[in-house]
Amino acid sequence: MSNNGASDEKRAKLAEEGELSPVATEDDALYQAALEEIDDCQSQIDSLNEQASEEILAVEVRFNTLRKPHYSKRAEIIAKVPRFWITTFMNHPQLSLTIPEEQQHCLQDLQNLLIEEFEDIKNGYKIILKFNPNNPYFENESLIKEYRLEGNGQPKSVVTPIKWKPGKNFLADNADRGSRKRKASDSSFFSWFTDSNHSSLDEIADILKDEIWPNPLQFFMMPEALSEEGDDDGDVEDEEDEEDEEGDVEGDAEGESNYDTD
């Protein structure tokens, strides 16, 4: 009995010092075998996930090719609608916050927005902004911002240098007007475009690529849709007001009738 007590005390002391597994010694083999089986199952799951990702990318590449003629046709039709892109941008609740008044004037000459994904879409894409060649702000007809992965897997941005016309570089003008103007300019649409560093401003790229490009019409039409919803609400309120007025009239008539009877 005393030997068993000493043995138990020794095992407890070793467990406290970390020399024994928290699992009982006789179960160590079963414990290790279970962990290895779990790891083997997880490896098979990970392999299937990688295979699924590759097949999904292949499908996306195929459908990108199928979409191209439709995008081209859409661009031709959009060109017939005045101020389509600036209206679309200003109707987006987040993007509109990055476009101060002076940049709104510049974006009125934006004729087309294009998103071109690389043949291997994992490696990046281009955002292409096509402007009226006679726009008063810069000489470029197209401004291109490219996002791509380098060979080492690091992201990189490449931007078209803007060839500003004399006195039209509003980014430089704002930077010279004090800290408040400079802060607003640093978070603006064109500041994002000219910035080649990955930062929080890249949210603008995500909005253009993932929200506006797939269906710009939904944002172009947004105020009209909201207006129609407002009109419907107004109709309901008008009907309620009419019902209240009718109830008041009936109540007055009933009151007069009771008064005459008395």
Short mmCIF file of C-alpha atoms in Angstrom, two decimals:
data_model
loop_
_atom_site.label_atom_id
_atom_site.label_comp_id
_atom_site.label_asym_id
_atom_site.label_seq_id
_atom_site.Cartn_x
_atom_site.Cartn_y
_atom_site.Cartn_z
CA MET A 1 0.00 0.00 0.00
CA SER A 2 2.79 2.41 0.85
CA ASN A 3 4.62 1.64 -2.43
CA ASN A 4 1.48 2.41 -4.47
CA GLY A 5 1.06 5.69 -2.64
CA ALA A 6 4.67 6.65 -3.36
CA SER A 7 4.22 5.72 -7.03
CA ASP A 8 1.10 7.86 -7.33
CA GLU A 9 2.89 10.79 -5.74
CA LYS A 10 5.82 10.38 -8.14
CA ARG A 11 3.49 10.29 -11.20
CA ALA A 12 1.68 13.40 -9.98
CA LYS A 13 4.98 15.21 -9.49
CA LEU A 14 6.20 14.24 -12.98
CA ALA A 15 2.90 15.38 -14.51
CA GLU A 16 3.27 18.76 -12.83
CA GLU A 17 6.81 19.08 -14.19
CA GLY A 18 5.60 18.25 -17.71
CA GLU A 19 7.47 14.96 -17.99
CA LEU A 20 4.26 12.96 -18.41
CA SER A 21 1.52 13.46 -21.04
CA PRO A 22 -1.86 14.64 -19.70
CA VAL A 23 -3.22 11.48 -21.27
CA ALA A 24 -2.54 8.34 -19.28
CA THR A 25 0.65 6.58 -20.38
CA GLU A 26 -1.16 3.41 -21.46
CA ASP A 27 -3.34 5.48 -23.85
CA ASP A 28 -0.46 7.40 -25.51
CA ALA A 29 -0.30 5.12 -28.55
CA LEU A 30 -4.05 5.37 -29.19
CA TYR A 31 -3.92 9.13 -28.69
CA GLN A 32 -1.05 9.58 -31.17
CA ALA A 33 -2.67 7.27 -33.71
CA ALA A 34 -5.91 9.29 -33.56
CA LEU A 35 -4.04 12.53 -34.16
CA GLU A 36 -2.25 11.04 -37.18
CA GLU A 37 -5.57 9.83 -38.63
CA ILE A 38 -7.10 13.29 -38.17
CA ASP A 39 -4.08 14.85 -39.89
CA ASP A 40 -4.38 12.39 -42.78
CA CYS A 41 -8.09 13.22 -43.23
CA GLN A 42 -7.31 16.95 -43.13
CA SER A 43 -4.62 16.52 -45.80
CA GLN A 44 -7.17 14.85 -48.08
CA ILE A 45 -9.68 17.66 -47.44
CA ASP A 46 -7.03 20.31 -48.18
CA SER A 47 -6.12 18.54 -51.41
CA LEU A 48 -9.77 18.55 -52.51
CA ASN A 49 -10.08 22.25 -51.59
CA GLU A 50 -7.07 23.08 -53.76
CA GLN A 51 -8.52 21.05 -56.63
CA ALA A 52 -11.86 22.85 -56.25
CA SER A 53 -10.13 26.24 -56.31
CA GLU A 54 -8.31 25.36 -59.53
CA GLU A 55 -11.51 24.15 -61.20
CA ILE A 56 -13.43 27.26 -60.05
CA LEU A 57 -10.71 29.48 -61.53
CA ALA A 58 -10.86 27.56 -64.81
CA VAL A 59 -14.63 28.08 -64.98
CA GLU A 60 -14.22 31.79 -64.19
CA VAL A 61 -11.64 32.18 -66.98
CA ARG A 62 -14.01 30.49 -69.45
CA PHE A 63 -16.92 32.71 -68.49
CA ASN A 64 -14.75 35.84 -68.60
CA THR A 65 -14.19 35.03 -72.27
CA LEU A 66 -17.93 34.58 -72.81
CA ARG A 67 -18.69 37.91 -71.10
CA LYS A 68 -16.32 40.03 -73.20
CA PRO A 69 -18.61 40.64 -76.20
CA HIS A 70 -21.44 41.61 -73.84
CA TYR A 71 -19.17 44.05 -72.01
CA SER A 72 -18.20 45.58 -75.35
CA LYS A 73 -21.82 45.95 -76.39
CA ARG A 74 -22.68 47.45 -73.00
CA ALA A 75 -19.87 49.99 -73.36
CA GLU A 76 -21.19 51.09 -76.76
CA ILE A 77 -24.66 51.67 -75.33
CA ILE A 78 -23.35 53.45 -72.21
CA ALA A 79 -21.50 55.89 -74.47
CA LYS A 80 -24.92 57.16 -75.63
CA VAL A 81 -25.96 58.09 -72.06
CA PRO A 82 -24.59 61.48 -70.91
CA ARG A 83 -22.74 61.51 -67.56
CA PHE A 84 -23.34 57.79 -67.04
CA TRP A 85 -20.18 56.97 -65.12
CA ILE A 86 -19.99 60.05 -62.89
CA THR A 87 -23.66 59.52 -62.00
CA THR A 88 -22.98 55.87 -61.22
CA PHE A 89 -19.96 56.74 -59.08
CA MET A 90 -21.80 59.45 -57.16
CA ASN A 91 -24.73 57.13 -56.47
CA HIS A 92 -22.46 54.60 -54.76
CA PRO A 93 -22.64 55.33 -51.02
CA GLN A 94 -18.93 54.70 -50.30
CA LEU A 95 -17.30 55.71 -53.59
CA SER A 96 -19.09 59.07 -53.67
CA LEU A 97 -17.35 60.05 -50.42
CA THR A 98 -13.98 59.94 -52.20
CA ILE A 99 -14.96 62.32 -55.02
CA PRO A 100 -14.80 66.01 -54.03
CA GLU A 101 -16.46 68.63 -56.23
CA GLU A 102 -13.43 69.46 -58.37
CA GLN A 103 -12.88 65.75 -59.12
CA GLN A 104 -16.55 65.39 -60.01
CA HIS A 105 -15.99 67.95 -62.77
CA CYS A 106 -13.04 65.93 -64.05
CA LEU A 107 -14.92 62.61 -63.99
CA GLN A 108 -17.69 64.09 -66.12
CA ASP A 109 -15.35 63.39 -69.03
CA LEU A 110 -15.01 59.70 -68.10
CA GLN A 111 -16.35 57.82 -71.13
CA ASN A 112 -15.74 54.23 -70.11
CA LEU A 113 -14.61 52.01 -67.26
CA LEU A 114 -13.04 48.64 -68.08
CA ILE A 115 -11.80 45.83 -65.87
CA GLU A 116 -9.38 43.45 -67.61
CA GLU A 117 -8.29 40.36 -65.70
CA PHE A 118 -5.02 38.66 -66.59
CA GLU A 119 -5.15 35.38 -68.46
CA ASP A 120 -4.16 33.76 -65.18
CA ILE A 121 -6.67 35.63 -63.04
CA LYS A 122 -4.77 34.76 -59.86
CA ASN A 123 -2.00 37.09 -60.99
CA GLY A 124 -4.01 40.31 -61.15
CA TYR A 125 -6.10 42.70 -63.21
CA LYS A 126 -6.22 46.19 -64.75
CA ILE A 127 -8.61 49.05 -64.10
CA ILE A 128 -8.86 51.20 -67.23
CA LEU A 129 -10.46 54.66 -67.22
CA LYS A 130 -11.09 56.10 -70.69
CA PHE A 131 -11.62 59.85 -70.93
CA ASN A 132 -12.76 62.33 -73.54
CA PRO A 133 -9.55 63.23 -75.41
CA ASN A 134 -10.57 66.89 -75.19
CA ASN A 135 -10.96 66.89 -71.43
CA PRO A 136 -9.51 70.07 -69.85
CA TYR A 137 -7.53 68.36 -67.08
CA PHE A 138 -4.93 66.05 -68.64
CA GLU A 139 -3.63 64.85 -71.97
CA ASN A 140 -4.14 61.12 -71.32
CA GLU A 141 -7.03 59.45 -73.09
CA SER A 142 -6.68 56.40 -70.84
CA LEU A 143 -5.54 56.03 -67.26
CA ILE A 144 -4.61 52.49 -66.22
CA LYS A 145 -3.98 51.07 -62.77
CA GLU A 146 -2.66 47.53 -62.66
CA TYR A 147 -2.66 45.18 -59.70
CA ARG A 148 -0.44 42.14 -60.01
CA LEU A 149 1.50 39.56 -58.03
CA GLU A 150 5.26 39.50 -58.37
CA GLY A 151 7.21 36.25 -58.69
CA ASN A 152 7.83 36.29 -54.95
CA GLY A 153 4.08 36.49 -54.30
CA GLN A 154 4.17 40.13 -53.20
CA PRO A 155 1.44 42.47 -54.56
CA LYS A 156 2.44 45.39 -56.76
CA SER A 157 0.59 48.35 -58.28
CA VAL A 158 1.57 50.05 -61.53
CA VAL A 159 -0.15 53.30 -62.54
CA THR A 160 -0.20 55.50 -65.63
CA PRO A 161 1.51 58.85 -64.93
CA ILE A 162 -1.08 61.59 -65.37
CA LYS A 163 0.03 64.28 -67.85
CA TRP A 164 -1.68 67.27 -66.28
CA LYS A 165 -2.43 70.31 -68.37
CA PRO A 166 -0.98 73.61 -67.07
CA GLY A 167 -2.66 74.72 -63.86
CA LYS A 168 -5.04 71.73 -63.76
CA ASN A 169 -3.32 69.44 -61.25
CA PHE A 170 -5.86 69.70 -58.44
CA LEU A 171 -3.95 67.15 -56.35
CA ALA A 172 -0.92 69.43 -56.17
CA ASP A 173 -3.12 72.51 -55.64
CA ASN A 174 -4.89 70.92 -52.67
CA ALA A 175 -1.61 69.77 -51.14
CA ASP A 176 -0.44 73.40 -51.12
CA ARG A 177 -3.56 74.79 -49.40
CA GLY A 178 -3.03 73.48 -45.87
CA SER A 179 -3.35 70.33 -43.83
CA ARG A 180 -7.17 70.05 -44.00
CA LYS A 181 -7.26 70.21 -47.80
CA ARG A 182 -4.27 67.90 -48.02
CA LYS A 183 -5.97 65.31 -45.79
CA ALA A 184 -9.12 65.38 -47.96
CA SER A 185 -7.01 65.09 -51.10
CA ASP A 186 -5.06 62.11 -49.72
CA SER A 187 -8.26 60.06 -49.45
CA SER A 188 -9.75 61.04 -52.80
CA PHE A 189 -10.43 59.09 -55.98
CA PHE A 190 -7.46 60.46 -57.91
CA SER A 191 -5.17 60.09 -54.90
CA TRP A 192 -6.07 56.40 -54.94
CA PHE A 193 -5.31 56.21 -58.64
CA THR A 194 -1.87 57.83 -58.36
CA ASP A 195 -0.91 55.85 -55.23
CA SER A 196 1.23 52.81 -56.08
CA ASN A 197 1.36 51.58 -52.48
CA HIS A 198 -1.20 49.12 -51.17
CA SER A 199 -3.25 50.91 -48.54
CA SER A 200 -6.78 51.38 -47.26
CA LEU A 201 -7.47 53.37 -50.44
CA ASP A 202 -7.42 50.10 -52.36
CA GLU A 203 -11.01 49.69 -51.18
CA ILE A 204 -11.80 51.92 -54.19
CA ALA A 205 -10.34 49.27 -56.50
CA ASP A 206 -12.49 46.60 -54.84
CA ILE A 207 -15.62 48.74 -55.30
CA LEU A 208 -14.90 49.34 -58.99
CA LYS A 209 -14.05 45.71 -59.73
CA ASP A 210 -16.51 43.80 -57.57
CA GLU A 211 -19.52 46.12 -57.23
CA ILE A 212 -19.74 48.65 -60.04
CA TRP A 213 -18.21 46.78 -62.99
CA PRO A 214 -20.53 43.71 -62.81
CA ASN A 215 -23.68 45.87 -62.95
CA PRO A 216 -23.22 49.66 -63.13
CA LEU A 217 -26.86 50.19 -64.11
CA GLN A 218 -28.10 49.36 -60.62
CA PHE A 219 -26.15 52.33 -59.22
CA PHE A 220 -26.99 54.64 -62.12
CA MET A 221 -30.70 54.01 -61.50
CA MET A 222 -30.50 54.13 -57.70
CA PRO A 223 -32.00 57.63 -57.10
CA GLU A 224 -34.91 56.87 -59.41
CA ALA A 225 -35.60 53.62 -57.57
CA LEU A 226 -35.47 55.40 -54.22
CA SER A 227 -37.75 58.12 -55.58
CA GLU A 228 -40.29 55.54 -56.71
CA GLU A 229 -40.20 53.92 -53.27
CA GLY A 230 -40.73 57.34 -51.73
CA ASP A 231 -43.70 57.98 -54.02
CA ASP A 232 -45.25 54.69 -52.97
CA ASP A 233 -44.84 55.62 -49.32
CA GLY A 234 -46.40 58.99 -50.09
CA ASP A 235 -49.39 57.32 -51.70
CA VAL A 236 -49.92 55.19 -48.61
CA GLU A 237 -49.69 58.24 -46.39
CA ASP A 238 -52.14 60.13 -48.62
CA GLU A 239 -54.61 57.25 -48.40
CA GLU A 240 -54.26 57.20 -44.63
CA ASP A 241 -54.80 60.97 -44.49
CA GLU A 242 -57.92 60.65 -46.65
CA GLU A 243 -59.29 57.93 -44.37
CA ASP A 244 -58.64 60.11 -41.32
CA GLU A 245 -60.39 63.07 -42.97
CA GLU A 246 -63.40 60.91 -43.87
CA GLY A 247 -63.56 59.67 -40.29
CA ASP A 248 -63.49 63.24 -38.99
CA VAL A 249 -66.28 64.28 -41.35
CA GLU A 250 -68.45 61.32 -40.30
CA GLY A 251 -67.80 62.10 -36.64
CA ASP A 252 -68.80 65.75 -37.11
CA ALA A 253 -71.98 64.76 -38.95
CA GLU A 254 -72.92 62.34 -36.19
CA GLY A 255 -72.28 65.00 -33.57
CA GLU A 256 -74.51 67.52 -35.38
CA SER A 257 -77.27 64.92 -35.69
CA ASN A 258 -77.19 64.22 -31.95
CA TYR A 259 -77.23 67.94 -31.19
CA ASP A 260 -80.34 68.51 -33.40
CA THR A 261 -82.15 65.61 -31.75
CA ASP A 262 -81.65 67.13 -28.35
#
